Amino acid sequence: MERPFPTVAVVGLGTMGAGVAVAVAKSGRRVIGIEAGEDSAARALARIEEATAHAVARERLTAEERGELLARISVGHALEAAADADLVIEEVPEQLELKRELFAELDRICPPETVLATGTTALSVTRIAAATARPERVLGLHFFNPVHTMKLVEVVRTVLTGPQVAEDAAAFARDLGKEPVAAGDRAGFVVNGLLFAYLNQAAAMYESRYATREDIDAAMRLGCGLPMGPLALLDLIGVDTARTVLEAMYEQSKDRLHAPAPILGQLVAAGLLGRKSGRGFYTYEAPGSSRMIDAASGPARPKGPGREVNRIGVCGSGTMATGIVEVFAKAGHPVVLAARSQEKAEKAKAQLAKSLERSVSRGRLTEEQRDAALALVTPAGQYADLADVDLVVEAVAEDLAVKRELFAALDKIVKPGAVLATTTSSLPVISCATATSRPQDVIGMHFFNPAPAMKLVEVVSTVLTAPDVTATVLELTAKVRKHPVECGDRAGFIVNALLFPYLNDAVRMLQEHYATVDDIDTAMKLGCGYPMGPFELLDVVGLDVSLTIEQVLHQEFREPGLAAAPLLEHLVAAGCLGRKTGRGFRDHARR
């Protein structure tokens, strides 16, 4: 089968356009690069030469391959040169009228069979296509930066794009070594449609002073395994670019979650655009530098002296409880593992022994360390055995009535001055605190599953938590080699408040038949470097757990955009809860 588009014109040779030109030339195609003037064209050619020389230095190309590649690229400033191309890819600045004017000119210059593609990240492809007399041969080809490493290309069809044109464009992307994902023409397409709403909420969270920029970024990196925190990513993308994308998304959706957070407008007005200007949410060594010079290093710092913690109690016998026990025991703390019966407590300790044995077999622990940790754990079938502990962590069922009953019991048992902590992921910590006569001693200590492996702990202070209790838990968390982030007591804390609306948006995207489960998952993994796509993650977390968290967030913030997607509700009602039932967004029983 003949390869599609043997000659490709790239109009606009900035960072993205130059990257696209090199990728196309690397595939063996002839490339016609076009810039706005002679000086710009000369600078663009120098940029391409520099990038390819860098590729040789990094052994991604040989010197011979570089020479052949450069021979296939011509760079000029005459738009008329595009008449020789089978495909024209536009990569000019993200301004609708500029793109429409360019497409009208290309329509006049190029033969009727030439396909015209826009590289827009958020603007309406339909409105760009409407500037031509060939809307059936216009589509979006959204590459991701840096082009040489990012595998994803969103192939964006309008309602008028010819099916064969879209198929040829997808084949072209595959021939470049990319993974094409089909998308319809709506603001943000798949990746930005999901990514920028999340980034916007992170900016709003920082603006409200709910958490520091460092804690927000660390929470999403360590709690979700993301390659970058949201505020650092906004600086990399460009605050102005992010605001433009969000404006386009809001204009189309009228969803307040897409309305740019005011801080984005303030930063843009001040010229603080992120890395490219040397300052955005963070300050950088120089414009274009990636080195931050004002970011706090390490986890949240204790504020003043804390209380002494030696002996620790953990309530519960499930996976989370045994994981937390393991964390404290490996750090050298005597731990009372308290369950509802001695049998449950003994069984939980047996599970802990298996986990420690796995660590030994993998070379992460010595046999001596395993034995020492196990020796520190005392299984108890009654909460009365917690009387003399310095700190108790509750890790029982995520049910407020159950937790309040437990805290009321602990209040009568545990010695005065001991810290009482809950590892709830979504319930209000203050409701646990008010079940006691000492709400000043109650705090949230949200571990992530599996607790021994996950570095993050959200330290959640209520309006009544004493400062020395917060300091105690921050210090203890760091001592047991976890990374604490500090936040207030509101639904979702940091991670879930940012993660679950993104997952809910993905469900809405699927529900509206905008893209498939596989395409959305592929897009987010390849386009953002996420370890899992949203539907993979939903099936792992459990659709019932996810629905509950969505409902808690909606109830707390009363934001219409946070209402759980009906498709999520329907799947839960049908008993399709994800991996644990064998079926969720995917059928796991057959795998």
Short mmCIF file of C-alpha atoms in Angstrom, two decimals, residues 68-367:
data_model
loop_
_atom_site.label_atom_id
_atom_site.label_comp_id
_atom_site.label_asym_id
_atom_site.label_seq_id
_atom_site.Cartn_x
_atom_site.Cartn_y
_atom_site.Cartn_z
CA GLU A 68 20.10 12.54 4.71
CA LEU A 69 17.34 13.94 6.92
CA LEU A 70 18.47 17.57 6.46
CA ALA A 71 18.69 17.01 2.71
CA ARG A 72 14.97 16.20 2.69
CA ILE A 73 14.05 19.49 4.42
CA SER A 74 13.87 22.80 2.59
CA VAL A 75 13.01 25.97 4.52
CA GLY A 76 11.71 29.18 2.99
CA HIS A 77 9.32 32.05 3.58
CA ALA A 78 7.03 31.79 0.55
CA LEU A 79 3.64 30.24 1.40
CA GLU A 80 3.22 29.38 -2.31
CA ALA A 81 5.73 26.54 -1.79
CA ALA A 82 2.93 24.64 -0.03
CA ALA A 83 1.34 24.04 -3.44
CA ASP A 84 3.78 21.14 -3.94
CA ALA A 85 2.65 19.32 -0.77
CA ASP A 86 0.19 16.46 -0.39
CA LEU A 87 -0.39 17.44 3.24
CA VAL A 88 0.07 20.83 4.92
CA ILE A 89 0.44 20.92 8.71
CA GLU A 90 -0.06 24.32 10.34
CA GLU A 91 1.83 25.09 13.58
CA VAL A 92 1.39 28.88 13.91
CA PRO A 93 0.44 30.67 17.19
CA GLU A 94 -2.85 29.68 18.86
CA GLN A 95 -5.03 32.51 17.49
CA LEU A 96 -8.23 31.63 15.67
CA GLU A 97 -8.27 34.49 13.18
CA LEU A 98 -4.60 34.00 12.32
CA LYS A 99 -5.25 30.33 11.56
CA ARG A 100 -8.42 31.07 9.57
CA GLU A 101 -6.57 33.61 7.43
CA LEU A 102 -3.75 31.14 6.84
CA PHE A 103 -6.15 28.34 5.84
CA ALA A 104 -7.99 30.64 3.44
CA GLU A 105 -4.64 31.39 1.76
CA LEU A 106 -3.63 27.73 1.69
CA ASP A 107 -6.99 26.84 0.17
CA ARG A 108 -6.30 29.32 -2.62
CA ILE A 109 -2.71 28.14 -3.18
CA CYS A 110 -2.93 24.35 -2.86
CA PRO A 111 -4.48 21.91 -5.36
CA PRO A 112 -7.98 20.66 -4.40
CA GLU A 113 -6.69 17.22 -3.37
CA THR A 114 -4.21 18.60 -0.79
CA VAL A 115 -5.14 17.83 2.83
CA LEU A 116 -4.87 20.74 5.28
CA ALA A 117 -4.21 19.95 8.94
CA THR A 118 -4.15 22.28 11.94
CA GLY A 119 -1.94 21.62 14.94
CA THR A 120 -4.26 23.54 17.29
CA THR A 121 -4.43 22.30 20.86
CA ALA A 122 -7.83 23.75 21.71
CA LEU A 123 -9.38 25.90 18.97
CA SER A 124 -12.32 24.77 16.84
CA VAL A 125 -11.10 22.79 13.84
CA THR A 126 -14.54 23.26 12.29
CA ARG A 127 -14.23 27.04 12.40
CA ILE A 128 -10.75 26.84 10.89
CA ALA A 129 -12.03 24.48 8.15
CA ALA A 130 -14.91 26.88 7.41
CA ALA A 131 -12.39 29.40 6.09
CA THR A 132 -11.76 27.03 3.16
CA ALA A 133 -13.79 25.66 0.26
CA ARG A 134 -12.63 22.11 1.15
CA PRO A 135 -13.77 21.43 4.74
CA GLU A 136 -13.97 17.71 3.92
CA ARG A 137 -10.17 17.74 3.49
CA VAL A 138 -9.40 19.63 6.71
CA LEU A 139 -8.68 18.01 10.08
CA GLY A 140 -6.60 18.42 13.22
CA LEU A 141 -3.26 16.69 13.77
CA HIS A 142 -2.35 17.45 17.37
CA PHE A 143 1.25 16.43 18.09
CA PHE A 144 2.68 16.63 21.61
CA ASN A 145 5.86 18.33 22.74
CA PRO A 146 8.68 17.26 22.51
CA VAL A 147 7.69 15.60 19.23
CA HIS A 148 10.71 13.29 19.10
CA THR A 149 9.75 11.54 22.37
CA MET A 150 5.96 11.91 22.60
CA LYS A 151 4.22 9.03 20.83
CA LEU A 152 0.68 10.41 20.75
CA VAL A 153 -1.06 12.20 17.87
CA GLU A 154 -4.72 13.18 18.21
CA VAL A 155 -6.42 12.90 14.81
CA VAL A 156 -9.32 15.35 15.07
CA ARG A 157 -12.27 15.00 12.68
CA THR A 158 -14.94 17.61 12.18
CA VAL A 159 -18.46 16.65 11.11
CA LEU A 160 -17.35 17.32 7.52
CA THR A 161 -13.94 15.60 7.48
CA GLY A 162 -13.93 12.78 4.93
CA PRO A 163 -13.48 9.30 6.49
CA GLN A 164 -10.65 8.45 4.05
CA VAL A 165 -8.84 11.68 4.94
CA ALA A 166 -8.95 10.76 8.65
CA GLU A 167 -7.80 7.20 7.89
CA ASP A 168 -4.91 8.47 5.78
CA ALA A 169 -3.93 10.90 8.55
CA ALA A 170 -3.94 8.07 11.12
CA ALA A 171 -1.83 5.90 8.79
CA PHE A 172 0.56 8.85 8.34
CA ALA A 173 0.90 9.21 12.13
CA ARG A 174 1.62 5.48 12.50
CA ASP A 175 4.24 5.74 9.76
CA LEU A 176 5.99 8.41 11.86
CA GLY A 177 6.16 5.89 14.71
CA LYS A 178 3.30 7.59 16.55
CA GLU A 179 0.10 6.24 18.10
CA PRO A 180 -2.96 7.96 16.57
CA VAL A 181 -6.09 8.47 18.68
CA ALA A 182 -9.38 9.45 17.04
CA ALA A 183 -11.03 12.55 18.50
CA GLY A 184 -13.99 14.71 17.60
CA ASP A 185 -13.86 18.47 17.32
CA ARG A 186 -14.44 19.86 20.75
CA ALA A 187 -12.25 22.13 22.86
CA GLY A 188 -9.24 20.33 24.29
CA PHE A 189 -9.91 17.09 22.36
CA VAL A 190 -9.12 14.06 24.56
CA VAL A 191 -5.91 14.92 26.41
CA ASN A 192 -6.28 18.63 27.02
CA GLY A 193 -10.00 18.20 27.65
CA LEU A 194 -9.13 16.02 30.65
CA LEU A 195 -5.77 17.50 31.61
CA PHE A 196 -6.56 21.21 31.73
CA ALA A 197 -9.63 20.94 33.94
CA TYR A 198 -7.41 19.13 36.47
CA LEU A 199 -4.63 21.73 36.14
CA ASN A 200 -7.20 24.50 36.59
CA GLN A 201 -8.50 22.97 39.82
CA ALA A 202 -4.93 22.64 41.12
CA ALA A 203 -4.34 26.34 40.40
CA ALA A 204 -7.59 27.23 42.20
CA MET A 205 -6.58 25.02 45.16
CA TYR A 206 -3.26 26.87 45.44
CA GLU A 207 -4.96 30.25 45.02
CA SER A 208 -7.31 29.47 47.94
CA ARG A 209 -4.22 28.76 50.11
CA TYR A 210 -5.56 25.31 50.92
CA ALA A 211 -2.10 23.83 50.43
CA THR A 212 1.34 25.02 49.33
CA ARG A 213 2.45 24.65 45.72
CA GLU A 214 5.13 22.15 46.80
CA ASP A 215 2.60 20.02 48.70
CA ILE A 216 0.08 20.05 45.84
CA ASP A 217 2.76 18.98 43.36
CA ALA A 218 4.27 16.36 45.69
CA ALA A 219 0.82 14.95 46.48
CA MET A 220 -0.01 14.28 42.83
CA ARG A 221 3.43 12.90 41.99
CA LEU A 222 3.67 10.60 44.98
CA GLY A 223 -0.02 9.82 45.43
CA CYS A 224 -0.81 9.14 41.76
CA GLY A 225 2.58 8.39 40.22
CA LEU A 226 2.37 11.35 37.84
CA PRO A 227 5.60 12.50 36.19
CA MET A 228 5.08 16.13 37.27
CA GLY A 229 2.97 18.03 39.75
CA PRO A 230 0.20 20.19 38.23
CA LEU A 231 1.68 23.61 39.06
CA ALA A 232 5.13 22.69 37.74
CA LEU A 233 3.39 21.35 34.62
CA LEU A 234 1.48 24.62 34.16
CA ASP A 235 4.83 26.43 34.25
CA LEU A 236 6.22 24.03 31.63
CA ILE A 237 3.20 24.36 29.31
CA GLY A 238 3.03 28.11 29.78
CA VAL A 239 0.46 29.83 31.99
CA ASP A 240 -0.75 31.89 29.01
CA THR A 241 -1.20 28.77 26.87
CA ALA A 242 -3.12 27.05 29.67
CA ARG A 243 -5.40 30.04 30.07
CA THR A 244 -6.08 30.14 26.30
CA VAL A 245 -6.99 26.44 26.27
CA LEU A 246 -9.27 26.84 29.31
CA GLU A 247 -10.99 29.88 27.79
CA ALA A 248 -11.74 27.82 24.66
CA MET A 249 -13.01 24.93 26.77
CA TYR A 250 -15.23 27.20 28.88
CA GLU A 251 -16.63 28.98 25.81
CA GLN A 252 -17.84 25.61 24.54
CA SER A 253 -18.84 23.82 27.76
CA LYS A 254 -19.92 26.70 30.04
CA ASP A 255 -18.72 24.41 32.86
CA ARG A 256 -17.39 26.56 35.70
CA LEU A 257 -14.63 24.01 36.30
CA HIS A 258 -13.24 25.10 32.91
CA ALA A 259 -13.39 28.83 33.72
CA PRO A 260 -9.72 29.81 34.17
CA ALA A 261 -8.79 30.25 37.84
CA PRO A 262 -8.28 33.99 38.48
CA ILE A 263 -4.63 33.42 39.44
CA LEU A 264 -3.90 32.33 35.85
CA GLY A 265 -5.11 35.69 34.53
CA GLN A 266 -3.14 37.54 37.19
CA LEU A 267 0.08 35.71 36.32
CA VAL A 268 -0.44 36.34 32.59
CA ALA A 269 -1.13 40.04 33.19
CA ALA A 270 2.11 40.26 35.19
CA GLY A 271 4.08 38.52 32.44
CA LEU A 272 4.77 35.51 34.70
CA LEU A 273 4.19 32.81 32.10
CA GLY A 274 6.21 29.94 33.58
CA ARG A 275 9.55 28.55 32.52
CA LYS A 276 9.69 30.53 29.29
CA SER A 277 9.61 33.85 31.17
CA GLY A 278 11.66 32.61 34.14
CA ARG A 279 8.80 32.80 36.61
CA GLY A 280 5.28 31.46 36.99
CA PHE A 281 4.07 29.45 39.96
CA TYR A 282 7.77 28.90 40.66
CA THR A 283 10.84 31.04 39.93
CA TYR A 284 13.52 29.65 37.59
CA GLU A 285 17.24 30.25 37.22
CA ALA A 286 16.69 32.02 33.88
CA PRO A 287 14.02 32.25 31.16
CA GLY A 288 13.76 28.82 29.55
CA SER A 289 15.56 27.09 32.43
CA SER A 290 14.03 24.07 34.18
CA ARG A 291 15.90 24.71 37.43
CA MET A 292 13.69 26.12 40.20
CA ILE A 293 15.38 28.47 42.64
CA ASP A 294 12.57 29.14 45.13
CA ALA A 295 10.96 25.72 45.65
CA ALA A 296 11.10 24.34 49.18
CA SER A 297 13.07 21.10 49.20
CA GLY A 298 11.74 18.07 51.04
CA PRO A 299 8.41 17.44 52.75
CA ALA A 300 6.31 19.76 54.88
CA ARG A 301 8.17 20.95 57.97
CA PRO A 302 6.82 20.60 61.53
CA LYS A 303 5.68 23.92 63.00
CA GLY A 304 7.17 23.95 66.49
CA PRO A 305 7.83 21.05 68.84
CA GLY A 306 5.60 18.00 68.75
CA ARG A 307 4.70 15.30 71.27
CA GLU A 308 6.84 12.27 71.92
CA VAL A 309 5.66 9.18 70.06
CA ASN A 310 7.10 5.76 70.74
CA ARG A 311 4.37 3.13 71.09
CA ILE A 312 1.72 3.17 68.34
CA GLY A 313 -1.69 1.54 67.97
CA VAL A 314 -3.41 0.67 64.70
CA CYS A 315 -7.13 -0.19 64.62
CA GLY A 316 -8.25 -2.55 61.89
CA SER A 317 -7.26 -5.84 60.29
CA GLY A 318 -7.57 -5.16 56.56
CA THR A 319 -4.95 -4.44 53.91
CA MET A 320 -4.55 -0.78 54.83
CA ALA A 321 -4.26 -1.46 58.57
CA THR A 322 -1.61 -4.18 58.14
CA GLY A 323 0.28 -1.97 55.68
CA ILE A 324 0.39 0.89 58.21
CA VAL A 325 1.53 -1.50 60.94
CA GLU A 326 4.34 -2.63 58.64
CA VAL A 327 5.45 0.97 58.05
CA PHE A 328 5.73 1.73 61.78
CA ALA A 329 7.27 -1.62 62.77
CA LYS A 330 9.98 -1.39 60.08
CA ALA A 331 10.81 2.07 61.44
CA GLY A 332 11.38 0.58 64.91
CA HIS A 333 8.14 1.51 66.70
CA PRO A 334 6.37 -1.00 68.97
CA VAL A 335 2.87 -1.43 67.46
CA VAL A 336 -0.36 -2.80 68.92
CA LEU A 337 -2.46 -4.22 66.07
CA ALA A 338 -5.98 -4.01 67.48
CA ALA A 339 -8.88 -5.79 65.76
CA ARG A 340 -12.42 -6.78 66.72
CA SER A 341 -11.27 -10.24 67.80
CA GLN A 342 -8.00 -11.95 68.70
CA GLU A 343 -8.46 -14.25 65.71
CA LYS A 344 -8.69 -11.29 63.29
CA ALA A 345 -5.66 -9.66 64.90
CA GLU A 346 -3.59 -12.86 64.62
CA LYS A 347 -4.66 -13.30 60.99
CA ALA A 348 -3.63 -9.70 60.22
CA LYS A 349 -0.21 -10.31 61.79
CA ALA A 350 0.14 -13.44 59.63
CA GLN A 351 -0.55 -11.29 56.55
CA LEU A 352 2.08 -8.84 57.76
CA ALA A 353 4.57 -11.72 58.10
CA LYS A 354 3.89 -12.73 54.47
CA SER A 355 4.44 -9.15 53.28
CA LEU A 356 7.73 -8.91 55.16
CA GLU A 357 8.81 -12.30 53.77
CA ARG A 358 8.18 -11.01 50.23
CA SER A 359 10.41 -8.03 51.00
CA VAL A 360 13.15 -10.41 52.14
CA SER A 361 12.84 -12.53 48.98
CA ARG A 362 13.15 -9.36 46.87
CA GLY A 363 16.21 -8.19 48.74
CA ARG A 364 14.51 -5.17 50.31
CA LEU A 365 14.85 -6.46 53.88
CA THR A 366 17.27 -8.76 55.67
CA GLU A 367 15.99 -11.69 57.69
#
